[in-house]
Every structure is written in C-alpha cells, then in structure tokens.
Amino acid sequence: MPQALHVHLLPTSLDPETLRGGTAVIIDILRASSTMITSLRNGATRVIPCATPEEATLIRQRAAPGTVVLGGERGGVKIAGFDFGNSPAEYSSAAIGGRTLAFTTTNGTKALLTALTAREILIGAFLNRQAVIECLNREDSGTHLICAGTDGIITGEDVLFAGSVVDGLLTSADHSACDQWTLNDGAHIARGYWRQCTSDPAADRSARIEKALLSARIDEAMRHSRGGLNLLSLGYQSDITLCSQLDTTDVIPRYHGEDGSLLSA
Amino acid sequence: MPQALHVHLLPTSLDPETLRGGTAVIIDILRASSTMITSLRNGATRVIPCATPEEATLIRQRAAPGTVVLGGERGGVKIAGFDFGNSPAEYSSAAIGGRTLAFTTTNGTKALLTALTAREILIGAFLNRQAVIECLNREDSGTHLICAGTDGIITGEDVLFAGSVVDGLLTSADHSACDQWTLNDGAHIARGYWRQCTSDPAADRSARIEKALLSARIDEAMRHSRGGLNLLSLGYQSDITLCSQLDTTDVIPRYHGEDGSLLSA
C-alpha cells in the first residue's frame, strides 16, 4: 500500500490529526536541528526541548549541580544567563559530554510541539540526512517532514532539506518505485527545489567529491535564504557552512514523550 | 534600487501591509485565474469577483435582463442556479461576449480579497504568462505573487506558475541581473520547482516546439498536484490541459477597486 510522504512547509499549515500513527521529522536547519544533533553526537546524555527560558532554568535548578547545561536563543542570540547559544560549534564534547542539555529555541521547539500526535518524532538536518533516509525507509507508516520556518514564514533551508529527504527516499534502492509513496504538493515542490539547487550536468565524480559539491551547493543556497541572511547579519556565517555538511553522523535525536526528552536513536 | 519579488505560497501567510504600494498577482491556476482570463479574452465586459453565490445572484437581479451571467463553483462543481461552472471551456465568445460575469470561487476570490492593500491587482495564469512578465517588468514597485492554494493548503500548480514568472523576470532581457530583484524564500523555492519540472538537457528547438513541450510538462506536473487530482476525480481532465497552455493571450484582468470589477488591462 502506498505510504504518505508529506512535506509541511510550515507547522501552522498542518492538521495534527494527520500525523497520528505516523513518523514526523522536525526540520530547523539553521540551527536548532543541527545543534541538537551535534550535542547528542558529542555525548550529551539527552536534550530536553523547553518552551521557555524559565522552563530550562527550572530544570537546571532541580538537577544535581553540573549535570545540566542551558542552551538556546531568542532572535538568534544567546539567552542571558545561559551557557550556550544556538551555534552547533559551541557544543563540543568537552562542553556537552555526559551532560543534559535543556534547550529552547523559538521555531524548532514550536514545530516539535505541533507534532506530539505522531507515533515517532525525529530530528533531521543535513548532518544526519542519510541516517534519516535509511530510518524512514524502514518505517511502514506515513512520513511527515515538518519545516519549522521562522516566525510563521517559510524558510528555504528547511524546504531544501525536506526536498533532499524526499529525493533520497524516491531514489533509494529499498523503495524501487515512486508509487510506493504518495507525495503531497509540498513534497513535489520541495523535491523540485532541492534538485534544482543541486543539479549539475557533469557526472562521473567520486562519492567524496559529490558530497563536497553538494555541501557547497547547500551552503550557497542557504546564504540566500531568510535564515541564512539573518545569520550573516549576526556574524554567524561559519554556522551556515557547518550546517551544510552532509552525512557527518548517524545520530538521530528521537523524542521520548514519557520524560519529554530527545535521545540518540 | 532592488525591488521585492516575493512569492507567497499561501494567502494566509501574508501580511497585507507588505503589499502596500506594490503589485499583486493573484494565482489560482486550476481554475479561477484561467477562467477569468478566458472570459475577458472572449469578450466579457467585466468580471465581478463575489465572496458568495448570494452576492452574485443579487448583482444579476439588479442589472438589466440578459446582461449578467453567473459563474463559479463550490467544491469544484457548478453552483445550483448558476449559468456556468469554473471550467474555462464553458466561457466561449457566444456565452460570455458583451456580458458581465458575476463570478465566485472559494480560493481565488479569497486570495484577491487579501490583496486589496496593493496598488495594482492582476490575475495571472499560464495562458497569459508572457504578458504578465512583460507587465511586471515595466513596474517599478514591489511584486507579490500570491498563490491561492486550496482551503489553506499549498497547491503545486499555483507555486509552479509563480516560479515560472520569477524565472521569466530573472532571465528577461529588460532586467539583466538577478540582483535587480530581492527574492524571498518563497520565490527561490517556486523558481526551483518550475525549473526542475521543465528542465531538459536537450536544446536547439524551435520556439514553437519549446512552447508545446513546456505546456506538456506543465500538464504532467499538474496531474500530480492536489488541484489536478481533484479535477481528474471530477472528470475535468481536459481543463488541466486547457489551463496548461502557455501564452495564448495578452489579456490581463486588472482589478478596479472603485467598482470592484476586473477589466482587461
């Protein structure tokens, strides 16, 4: 039976009921998704997404000293009193290893909260793209790729990543034919955008060169997106490059509803 | 000075204040835009967009007998008591010539009403694409391409057309460089989708073949969109082909706020 493969270009245009029983992938490329993935890869024991800075602060107060660090942003900038902002570069093994991250960002957290009806909630970004594709290929339920956007406005980088996953699923060996998936219009649009941004008439390249070239294309596209322009204006240009790197980890943050935290899948 | 060239993938994600002083193009390819353009091309004196069937009926009651015809749909189907539905094929010169069309459709009419803050409101579709591009090239204010969608959900065919206009504006001789326009993320995404749907490594074709090929590609893409699938299920497959034809007319419906009607520009 064909499975739903739906891209929601904004969480606001999404009916939570359609997610029931399915798998949701939360996408906030610049930078919440990328930062959460980096934290877990670098040894954080878990990430607790918090709706407000106060909630994060409370979690630290209730924990044993030194076990919880606070991270996140408002307006792209580190929150006063927090240990770290929203730049993946800050979350080194030394900074985050063996600790819990209480994390709050405006759009990524909100997108996650709209998806609580889903059976599974994963966090995706270019950094773990291939792992996400392989994971979704093993699922037998509907797949919903949810672009966080910024303050209710569609952002190109989230749609670009969603398109890359759609393209990966449709071209992977596990699913041989497109008709195993039922794409919504958002999925067609996102895939077209991804393919256009990364198309190249030349061929015959090694896999390593191909990956580097794709990362460069993603980097370039993101420098023209709303989120990318905002980061450039704040002086975070290196974060764009960092968040453009493809397949640097197999870690997929997976949400556990019982204690409200993200653990490495 | 660079001008805004913004695509709004849904009218609901649009702040009407951003349109002030600019030009808005209303896009509801399947089928309101295409039908309004066809009506004016075939000699309708004007088209009055109505929010409700009752409003349209009232306009006919107040006019001299035989001067006003009623057209439109709810759920894709002709409204009881109306002369015509929403199929451009119904609006022949014999049917519409010399008459006023009081017209109501769910999504196209709603999209137009969100754009009343704009200085100019135009109706665009593949049928008048080239004329719309040339018209926008002569404007010196911000351009906003507003995709109507269906019941608050993004539809691929509207985004495809918006992308075709962005692409046309960026590649036209009048505007030599991309940096004369400031694209929002919606514009980048829509353009990518259009270019991907219509890309072809072969070249060296006559303009006539090129146009036919593009129309065929548009037709094909629309058969997979939400709006296209809906029309197929209702038995209107020929309308999809009709609405895929490129540049069949120079007529651009333009909204006149003082009497609330669309006239041929």
PDB file of N, CA, C and O in Angstrom, chain A residues 23 94 100 112 136 174 182 188 217 251:
ATOM      1  N   THR A  23       5.240   8.954  11.351  1.00  0.00           N
ATOM      2  CA  THR A  23       6.549   9.436  11.793  1.00  0.00           C
ATOM      3  C   THR A  23       6.723  10.879  11.353  1.00  0.00           C
ATOM      4  O   THR A  23       6.478  11.201  10.187  1.00  0.00           O
ATOM      5  N   ALA A  94      33.783  18.405  25.048  1.00  0.00           N
ATOM      6  CA  ALA A  94      34.195  18.938  26.356  1.00  0.00           C
ATOM      7  C   ALA A  94      33.050  19.717  27.002  1.00  0.00           C
ATOM      8  O   ALA A  94      32.835  19.654  28.218  1.00  0.00           O
ATOM      9  N   THR A 100      23.155  16.781  30.480  1.00  0.00           N
ATOM     10  CA  THR A 100      21.840  17.019  29.887  1.00  0.00           C
ATOM     11  C   THR A 100      21.795  18.439  29.356  1.00  0.00           C
ATOM     12  O   THR A 100      22.247  19.366  30.030  1.00  0.00           O
ATOM     13  N   LEU A 112       8.217  21.123  17.078  1.00  0.00           N
ATOM     14  CA  LEU A 112       8.187  19.824  17.759  1.00  0.00           C
ATOM     15  C   LEU A 112       6.866  19.658  18.515  1.00  0.00           C
ATOM     16  O   LEU A 112       6.244  18.593  18.489  1.00  0.00           O
ATOM     17  N   LEU A 136      13.731   6.208   7.761  1.00  0.00           N
ATOM     18  CA  LEU A 136      12.375   6.344   7.205  1.00  0.00           C
ATOM     19  C   LEU A 136      12.068   5.191   6.246  1.00  0.00           C
ATOM     20  O   LEU A 136      10.924   4.754   6.132  1.00  0.00           O
ATOM     21  N   ASP A 174      15.918   0.719  -1.627  1.00  0.00           N
ATOM     22  CA  ASP A 174      14.933   0.000  -0.822  1.00  0.00           C
ATOM     23  C   ASP A 174      13.511   0.189  -1.359  1.00  0.00           C
ATOM     24  O   ASP A 174      12.697  -0.711  -1.325  1.00  0.00           O
ATOM     25  N   THR A 182       3.003   8.266  -1.564  1.00  0.00           N
ATOM     26  CA  THR A 182       2.047   9.252  -2.053  1.00  0.00           C
ATOM     27  C   THR A 182       2.513  10.623  -1.598  1.00  0.00           C
ATOM     28  O   THR A 182       2.456  10.946  -0.414  1.00  0.00           O
ATOM     29  N   HIS A 188       6.344  17.533  -3.629  1.00  0.00           N
ATOM     30  CA  HIS A 188       6.771  17.782  -5.022  1.00  0.00           C
ATOM     31  C   HIS A 188       7.568  19.086  -5.122  1.00  0.00           C
ATOM     32  O   HIS A 188       8.597  19.155  -5.792  1.00  0.00           O
ATOM     33  N   ARG A 217      26.853  23.473  -2.557  1.00  0.00           N
ATOM     34  CA  ARG A 217      25.604  23.974  -3.143  1.00  0.00           C
ATOM     35  C   ARG A 217      24.593  24.341  -2.058  1.00  0.00           C
ATOM     36  O   ARG A 217      23.890  25.335  -2.147  1.00  0.00           O
ATOM     37  N   VAL A 251      23.736   9.842  14.097  1.00  0.00           N
ATOM     38  CA  VAL A 251      22.891  10.124  15.261  1.00  0.00           C
ATOM     39  C   VAL A 251      21.582  10.788  14.834  1.00  0.00           C
ATOM     40  O   VAL A 251      21.599  11.767  14.094  1.00  0.00           O
TER      41      VAL A 251
END
